[in-house]
XYZ file of C-alpha atoms in Angstrom:
511
model
C 117.302 -36.538 -166.197
C 117.249 -36.639 -162.419
C 115.843 -40.193 -162.589
C 118.734 -41.361 -164.797
C 121.224 -39.738 -162.391
C 119.706 -41.715 -159.535
C 119.916 -44.930 -161.552
C 123.555 -44.218 -162.390
C 124.349 -43.610 -158.713
C 122.697 -46.897 -157.836
C 124.722 -48.635 -160.546
C 128.007 -47.379 -159.143
C 126.829 -48.438 -155.688
C 126.198 -51.936 -157.025
C 129.645 -52.040 -158.602
C 131.352 -50.642 -155.510
C 129.384 -52.451 -152.789
C 131.257 -54.475 -150.237
C 130.103 -58.069 -150.769
C 131.308 -58.965 -147.249
C 131.171 -62.773 -147.074
C 130.962 -63.162 -150.878
C 134.702 -62.932 -151.328
C 134.713 -65.332 -154.217
C 134.357 -65.369 -157.962
C 130.657 -65.660 -158.664
C 129.689 -62.547 -160.593
C 125.943 -62.013 -160.451
C 123.870 -61.185 -163.535
C 123.535 -57.481 -164.166
C 120.227 -57.460 -166.032
C 119.058 -54.540 -163.918
C 122.124 -52.657 -165.121
C 121.498 -53.134 -168.842
C 121.943 -50.197 -171.171
C 118.261 -50.061 -172.099
C 117.409 -49.265 -168.498
C 119.562 -46.232 -167.912
C 121.703 -45.273 -170.929
C 119.662 -42.612 -172.675
C 122.378 -40.158 -173.713
C 126.076 -40.176 -174.506
C 126.641 -38.415 -171.189
C 125.144 -41.423 -169.393
C 127.575 -43.773 -171.128
C 130.482 -41.421 -170.434
C 129.572 -41.314 -166.750
C 129.439 -45.091 -166.632
C 132.820 -45.444 -168.370
C 134.335 -42.955 -165.935
C 132.891 -45.029 -163.112
C 134.804 -48.102 -164.272
C 138.084 -46.153 -164.323
C 137.209 -44.901 -160.832
C 136.762 -48.482 -159.614
C 140.140 -49.405 -161.079
C 141.785 -46.557 -159.175
C 139.928 -47.417 -155.990
C 140.855 -51.109 -156.001
C 144.525 -50.601 -156.872
C 145.555 -47.330 -155.228
C 142.679 -45.929 -153.197
C 140.598 -46.695 -150.123
C 143.532 -48.203 -148.278
C 144.580 -50.464 -151.150
C 148.215 -50.922 -152.151
C 147.832 -53.736 -154.673
C 150.386 -52.266 -157.086
C 152.871 -50.805 -154.616
C 153.765 -54.199 -153.146
C 155.746 -54.938 -156.324
C 158.192 -52.168 -155.409
C 159.000 -53.751 -152.061
C 158.742 -57.520 -152.466
C 162.227 -59.065 -152.797
C 163.362 -55.509 -153.451
C 165.944 -53.102 -152.141
C 163.933 -50.608 -150.102
C 165.057 -50.698 -146.468
C 163.007 -49.253 -143.572
C 164.803 -46.602 -141.572
C 161.783 -45.799 -139.390
C 159.349 -48.301 -137.881
C 155.710 -47.518 -136.984
C 154.348 -49.750 -139.708
C 157.271 -49.667 -142.072
C 158.417 -53.039 -140.759
C 156.032 -54.416 -143.380
C 158.577 -53.236 -145.936
C 161.136 -55.485 -144.265
C 158.770 -58.469 -144.482
C 158.078 -57.831 -148.166
C 161.759 -57.188 -148.871
C 162.683 -60.466 -147.204
C 159.841 -62.249 -149.009
C 158.560 -63.378 -145.619
C 155.032 -63.647 -146.948
C 153.784 -66.141 -144.390
C 154.921 -63.768 -141.639
C 153.162 -60.933 -143.428
C 149.904 -62.861 -143.722
C 150.145 -63.803 -140.038
C 150.334 -60.088 -139.164
C 146.768 -59.347 -140.254
C 145.726 -58.272 -136.754
C 148.577 -55.795 -136.481
C 147.524 -52.159 -136.151
C 149.202 -51.038 -139.372
C 147.700 -53.775 -141.561
C 144.705 -51.744 -142.736
C 146.773 -48.580 -143.175
C 148.996 -50.458 -145.592
C 145.972 -51.751 -147.472
C 146.847 -55.425 -147.244
C 143.163 -56.245 -146.894
C 142.855 -56.761 -150.651
C 146.007 -58.876 -150.941
C 143.918 -62.068 -151.218
C 140.775 -60.479 -152.697
C 140.453 -60.730 -156.446
C 136.708 -60.025 -156.308
C 137.419 -56.302 -156.258
C 139.053 -56.344 -159.675
C 136.417 -58.737 -160.989
C 133.927 -55.941 -160.320
C 135.932 -53.847 -162.756
C 135.801 -56.747 -165.232
C 132.031 -57.031 -164.710
C 131.569 -53.329 -165.360
C 133.626 -53.552 -168.541
C 131.669 -56.610 -169.700
C 128.443 -54.685 -169.143
C 129.681 -51.844 -171.338
C 130.798 -54.287 -174.035
C 127.443 -56.094 -173.989
C 125.194 -53.054 -174.083
C 126.847 -50.222 -175.994
C 126.570 -51.748 -179.484
C 122.819 -52.393 -179.436
C 121.374 -49.818 -177.066
C 119.289 -47.034 -178.627
C 121.120 -43.845 -177.655
C 120.243 -40.982 -179.950
C 123.401 -38.882 -179.687
C 125.877 -41.788 -179.681
C 127.591 -42.162 -183.059
C 128.962 -45.405 -184.452
C 132.471 -44.091 -183.779
C 131.479 -43.388 -180.152
C 130.167 -46.925 -179.765
C 133.356 -48.431 -181.135
C 135.498 -46.269 -178.840
C 133.565 -47.121 -175.659
C 133.652 -50.794 -176.621
C 137.423 -50.600 -177.197
C 137.970 -48.792 -173.881
C 136.038 -51.499 -172.055
C 138.118 -54.244 -173.690
C 141.298 -52.412 -172.655
C 140.148 -51.983 -169.044
C 139.122 -55.628 -168.826
C 142.451 -56.779 -170.277
C 144.403 -54.486 -167.954
C 142.498 -55.855 -164.957
C 143.390 -59.403 -165.982
C 147.012 -58.323 -166.459
C 147.119 -56.996 -162.900
C 145.448 -60.101 -161.478
C 147.594 -62.644 -163.341
C 150.791 -61.008 -162.095
C 149.373 -61.130 -158.581
C 147.707 -64.560 -158.410
C 148.840 -66.482 -161.502
C 146.086 -68.549 -163.132
C 142.674 -66.915 -162.697
C 139.191 -67.447 -164.195
C 138.501 -65.648 -167.462
C 135.061 -64.074 -167.828
C 134.085 -62.162 -170.961
C 130.318 -62.752 -170.957
C 128.104 -60.551 -168.827
C 125.728 -63.472 -168.220
C 128.456 -65.883 -167.169
C 127.700 -66.696 -163.536
C 129.183 -70.168 -163.515
C 131.747 -71.341 -161.021
C 134.608 -70.981 -163.424
C 137.920 -72.807 -162.938
C 141.199 -70.963 -163.145
C 142.475 -70.426 -166.703
C 146.150 -71.006 -167.455
C 147.809 -67.592 -167.408
C 149.403 -68.002 -170.856
C 146.058 -68.974 -172.388
C 144.311 -66.123 -170.602
C 146.800 -63.554 -171.898
C 146.367 -64.906 -175.422
C 142.614 -64.361 -175.068
C 143.251 -60.800 -173.887
C 145.660 -60.129 -176.752
C 143.101 -61.422 -179.252
C 140.510 -59.128 -177.660
C 142.838 -56.125 -177.846
C 143.817 -56.793 -181.450
C 140.131 -56.749 -182.360
C 139.646 -53.199 -181.063
C 143.072 -51.676 -181.677
C 141.870 -49.726 -184.697
C 139.084 -48.113 -182.662
C 141.405 -46.602 -180.040
C 142.924 -43.158 -180.649
C 146.650 -42.569 -180.442
C 145.865 -39.676 -178.089
C 143.111 -37.248 -177.094
C 142.657 -33.575 -177.814
C 141.209 -33.293 -174.313
C 144.312 -33.089 -172.113
C 142.430 -34.515 -169.120
C 141.970 -37.812 -171.003
C 145.558 -38.119 -172.215
C 147.079 -41.111 -170.474
C 144.173 -41.638 -168.108
C 141.851 -43.106 -170.749
C 142.600 -46.043 -173.025
C 144.780 -45.164 -176.028
C 146.317 -47.187 -178.823
C 149.788 -46.802 -177.307
C 148.560 -48.206 -173.996
C 146.982 -51.198 -175.732
C 150.142 -51.898 -177.737
C 152.418 -51.821 -174.710
C 149.942 -53.903 -172.696
C 150.146 -56.590 -175.378
C 153.951 -56.326 -175.295
C 153.979 -56.791 -171.523
C 151.685 -59.802 -171.835
C 153.896 -61.408 -174.484
C 156.975 -60.894 -172.315
C 155.179 -62.529 -169.388
C 154.101 -65.428 -171.618
C 157.707 -65.894 -172.736
C 158.693 -66.413 -169.114
C 156.142 -69.188 -168.579
C 156.039 -70.867 -171.988
C 159.608 -71.699 -173.007
C 158.555 -73.638 -176.100
C 157.070 -70.530 -177.712
C 159.270 -67.854 -176.122
C 161.039 -66.825 -179.330
C 157.732 -66.321 -181.113
C 156.576 -64.096 -178.251
C 159.792 -62.059 -178.360
C 159.237 -61.525 -182.085
C 155.712 -60.292 -181.358
C 157.149 -57.789 -178.880
C 159.680 -56.625 -181.461
C 156.942 -56.159 -184.070
C 154.583 -54.320 -181.721
C 157.384 -52.080 -180.457
C 158.221 -51.145 -184.034
C 154.627 -49.998 -184.555
C 154.556 -48.129 -181.266
C 157.849 -46.335 -181.949
C 157.417 -45.638 -185.669
C 153.736 -44.685 -185.683
C 153.237 -43.778 -182.055
C 156.273 -41.519 -182.210
C 154.049 -38.983 -183.925
C 152.006 -38.698 -180.729
C 154.275 -39.734 -177.836
C 157.767 -38.649 -176.875
C 160.431 -39.049 -174.217
C 160.408 -35.858 -172.193
C 163.621 -34.229 -170.935
C 164.688 -35.065 -167.415
C 165.411 -31.464 -166.495
C 161.654 -31.190 -165.946
C 160.858 -34.792 -165.071
C 158.052 -33.758 -162.701
C 155.858 -33.218 -165.760
C 156.055 -36.940 -166.567
C 154.854 -38.158 -163.189
C 152.337 -35.405 -162.633
C 150.339 -37.179 -165.328
C 148.639 -36.522 -168.679
C 151.982 -35.991 -170.409
C 153.126 -36.929 -173.906
C 155.095 -39.809 -172.365
C 152.135 -41.409 -170.604
C 150.582 -44.425 -172.337
C 148.311 -45.296 -169.434
C 148.138 -44.004 -165.894
C 145.876 -44.096 -162.870
C 145.358 -40.431 -162.148
C 145.388 -38.756 -158.788
C 144.507 -35.248 -157.721
C 143.751 -33.389 -154.510
C 140.001 -33.588 -155.212
C 137.899 -35.545 -152.694
C 137.949 -39.240 -153.490
C 140.897 -38.939 -155.870
C 143.760 -39.065 -153.396
C 145.566 -42.392 -153.261
C 146.000 -44.528 -150.202
C 148.854 -43.284 -148.007
C 151.148 -46.162 -149.010
C 150.020 -46.509 -152.637
C 153.371 -45.233 -153.939
C 156.910 -45.093 -152.590
C 156.654 -41.302 -152.649
C 155.020 -41.254 -149.229
C 158.061 -42.919 -147.643
C 161.027 -41.527 -149.579
C 160.630 -37.786 -149.011
C 161.386 -35.405 -146.197
C 161.552 -31.660 -145.731
C 161.669 -29.486 -147.800
C 159.759 -31.775 -150.173
C 157.412 -33.171 -147.553
C 156.591 -30.767 -144.710
C 157.099 -31.760 -141.097
C 159.055 -34.910 -141.969
C 162.599 -34.763 -140.639
C 163.664 -38.365 -141.327
C 162.992 -40.329 -144.506
C 161.298 -43.629 -143.559
C 163.033 -45.638 -146.327
C 166.334 -45.715 -148.130
C 167.563 -47.806 -151.063
C 170.030 -50.586 -150.372
C 173.539 -49.285 -151.032
C 174.757 -52.474 -152.690
C 172.140 -52.297 -155.420
C 172.505 -48.548 -155.841
C 176.168 -49.203 -156.612
C 175.085 -51.918 -159.047
C 172.946 -49.320 -160.785
C 175.170 -46.274 -160.781
C 178.833 -47.185 -160.312
C 180.943 -46.529 -163.398
C 181.812 -50.218 -163.766
C 178.140 -51.079 -164.248
C 176.682 -47.873 -165.660
C 179.628 -46.874 -167.813
C 179.452 -43.233 -166.769
C 179.281 -40.911 -163.808
C 176.825 -38.802 -165.782
C 173.219 -39.924 -165.412
C 170.340 -37.496 -165.032
C 168.356 -40.057 -163.055
C 171.006 -40.067 -160.335
C 171.413 -36.301 -160.251
C 167.726 -35.414 -160.634
C 165.988 -38.089 -158.559
C 168.260 -38.473 -155.517
C 169.685 -36.445 -152.688
C 172.126 -38.099 -150.275
C 171.558 -41.230 -152.331
C 173.969 -43.476 -150.424
C 172.853 -42.298 -146.999
C 171.353 -44.689 -144.447
C 170.888 -42.180 -141.615
C 167.454 -40.877 -142.591
C 168.605 -38.141 -144.966
C 168.215 -40.237 -148.137
C 165.711 -38.635 -150.531
C 164.152 -40.133 -153.639
C 162.312 -37.266 -155.276
C 161.106 -38.929 -158.465
C 157.563 -38.552 -157.110
C 157.432 -35.138 -155.510
C 154.474 -33.350 -157.077
C 152.174 -31.734 -154.541
C 149.088 -30.246 -156.156
C 147.316 -29.000 -153.075
C 147.135 -32.435 -151.514
C 145.738 -32.313 -147.998
C 147.359 -35.571 -146.872
C 150.912 -34.360 -147.214
C 151.583 -37.076 -149.778
C 152.623 -36.566 -153.397
C 149.816 -36.302 -155.940
C 151.738 -37.936 -158.789
C 149.820 -40.266 -161.100
C 150.440 -43.995 -160.879
C 152.041 -44.483 -164.289
C 151.302 -48.003 -165.505
C 152.966 -47.639 -168.919
C 155.278 -44.973 -170.363
C 156.546 -44.489 -173.894
C 159.995 -45.437 -172.597
C 158.597 -48.975 -172.112
C 158.537 -49.375 -175.888
C 162.338 -49.049 -175.984
C 163.035 -51.065 -172.831
C 160.886 -54.014 -173.890
C 162.139 -53.809 -177.472
C 165.745 -53.971 -176.293
C 164.988 -56.966 -174.082
C 163.142 -58.848 -176.829
C 165.752 -58.143 -179.525
C 168.574 -59.285 -177.237
C 166.747 -62.582 -176.726
C 166.354 -62.890 -180.502
C 170.098 -62.358 -180.963
C 169.706 -58.970 -182.665
C 172.365 -57.251 -180.563
C 172.726 -54.139 -182.771
C 168.955 -53.610 -182.624
C 168.903 -54.136 -178.856
C 171.775 -51.677 -178.382
C 170.036 -49.105 -180.533
C 166.831 -49.371 -178.479
C 168.481 -49.259 -175.054
C 170.736 -46.392 -176.060
C 167.674 -44.255 -176.772
C 166.894 -44.574 -173.060
C 170.481 -43.871 -172.028
C 170.838 -40.918 -174.350
C 167.769 -39.295 -172.792
C 169.407 -39.751 -169.370
C 172.707 -38.276 -170.551
C 174.506 -41.559 -169.795
C 177.292 -43.077 -171.871
C 175.815 -45.204 -174.648
C 176.523 -48.943 -174.525
C 178.833 -50.488 -177.103
C 179.542 -54.074 -178.094
C 177.470 -57.103 -178.943
C 176.335 -59.895 -176.636
C 178.670 -58.332 -174.054
C 178.881 -54.592 -173.440
C 182.521 -53.756 -174.072
C 182.860 -50.187 -172.790
C 182.271 -50.938 -169.120
C 184.931 -52.176 -166.742
C 182.674 -54.930 -165.411
C 182.338 -56.605 -168.811
C 178.619 -56.957 -168.247
C 176.440 -58.921 -170.659
C 173.981 -56.983 -172.775
C 171.135 -58.938 -171.174
C 172.176 -57.745 -167.721
C 172.866 -54.218 -168.947
C 169.290 -54.034 -170.205
C 168.029 -55.441 -166.892
C 169.842 -52.814 -164.818
C 168.773 -50.079 -167.224
C 165.163 -51.078 -166.705
C 165.632 -50.871 -162.943
C 167.280 -47.432 -163.189
C 164.456 -46.135 -165.303
C 161.432 -47.723 -163.600
C 162.511 -47.587 -159.952
C 159.438 -47.018 -157.800
C 156.977 -47.634 -160.658
C 155.742 -51.023 -159.374
C 157.418 -53.232 -161.966
C 160.458 -54.611 -160.125
C 159.049 -57.781 -158.537
C 157.043 -58.684 -161.624
C 160.186 -58.318 -163.744
C 162.052 -60.612 -161.357
C 159.289 -63.199 -161.731
C 158.795 -63.178 -165.505
C 162.552 -63.310 -166.208
C 163.135 -65.958 -163.492
C 165.832 -63.675 -162.075
C 163.981 -64.087 -158.789
C 165.997 -67.309 -158.402
C 169.386 -65.570 -158.636
C 171.138 -63.620 -155.888
C 172.722 -61.422 -158.568
C 169.442 -59.516 -158.825
C 167.876 -59.812 -155.381
C 169.181 -60.653 -151.940
C 165.963 -62.531 -151.216
C 165.538 -65.257 -153.792
C 162.850 -67.894 -154.344
C 164.177 -71.380 -155.085
C 163.033 -73.354 -158.115
C 160.741 -75.769 -156.262
C 158.932 -72.998 -154.399
C 158.707 -70.894 -157.535
C 157.053 -73.704 -159.485
C 154.547 -74.242 -156.668
C 153.500 -70.586 -156.781
C 155.635 -68.917 -154.109
C 155.784 -65.808 -156.293
C 151.995 -65.381 -156.097
C 149.823 -64.097 -153.270
C 147.304 -66.096 -151.218
C 143.654 -66.413 -152.257
C 140.927 -66.055 -149.659
C 139.749 -69.481 -148.445
C 136.114 -68.484 -149.005
C 136.709 -68.646 -152.771
C 137.324 -72.393 -152.712
C 134.512 -72.953 -150.219
C 131.926 -71.446 -152.538
C 133.579 -72.408 -155.813
C 135.273 -75.815 -155.543
C 136.659 -75.363 -159.085
C 139.072 -72.789 -157.688
C 141.935 -73.823 -155.432
C 144.939 -72.017 -154.029
C 148.369 -72.311 -155.548
C 150.171 -75.326 -153.982
C 152.640 -73.104 -152.133
C 149.839 -71.548 -150.084
C 148.129 -74.824 -149.125
């Protein structure tokens, strides 16, 4: 048993090792990591699966990485009130990416975790680990592993691999697709729409093997579930619709169909929780969580300091010894979100529950959506990084149905979200008629999504996939059409990738 523990530790070391100069896509064979060598019991497989989830947390939120959090700031509305590193928020907000890249020698660069901004190899290690599980679980002789166990671990690995590709595509655009553990070729970049279709096909093949939820509360939300897979497919279809106009309507219909399944069947397992105790949602493992990256105060499980906006939007009494909030939210866009003309009501639990001094710019602004402190030693919130919530089923359904011209269906879906928040329900058709601004239903759904998901690392990606990044109605820092088409919405790729693998080149914008 001790020997297998040593082998497992070595495996995780292999997965986690810093490849230094090998910052390129060239995944080595993992024959030494095959199941026959170290998977002797179900516990061994469980430990390995947990290790892959740990890598995902490490490369997105831990060890100085802020891969997800950048989507809250880029072209966004968070404004730095205090410097000492927070000027990076201003660069991201202004979409001054070349200036940001040129700041790599600045003292705060590593603290912000920008070191993995051009490094996709980290997430390819997660993909490699998932591919190893997929390749070995079905045929490895493990006495106490049932057929149902094998199917579940296989399905979890497919979900993790697909989620990793989802994260990478939104960050870099076209990327190589690897689904074979022995694939060590110098793969070219796969078109993002084609890659997502491959992932969706993979997920559909294992959907029946994923549980709706877990009896073990510690696995709820933090391990792959059917609801998480369904909403991941919905998100992928919505992204595909933004980059494949010819088939957009078919993708919207897929989202509508998947959302129906998630709401009708998943509603037996998931629910929208009341906002009078919203901390339960973001603490993690709740009935609203479809997938999350968990955090706790245990060693190795605390996020990077800047992994969520919570570190920069709290002050005393929520965050001890902090007398000035480092960030505030741009007043113009707060008015767009919460003024009666645009929101239709002064009553909205998200405004009353999540903000204090919400229109302040003097350092007293507080955004307390993420304010759980479970014994954290860093003084930062210990909230989970929620990737998908049950509310996404209604938000994405409303957006898809509006595009399909089903305005009553879209209103019904979005009003579920508004009713939970205690806000006036929208009325009308293509245009919402009970607001003074006469806002279109499409825009009403957009602003509702921003109210609901503020600080949850979706904003910039939503700007990109909807092409609203080109309009000053939705962001003060737009990207023009020519730059957008050349990849200005992506991030740079380390030059060493192209040096070692000539089949991979940077997006034109970054050349």
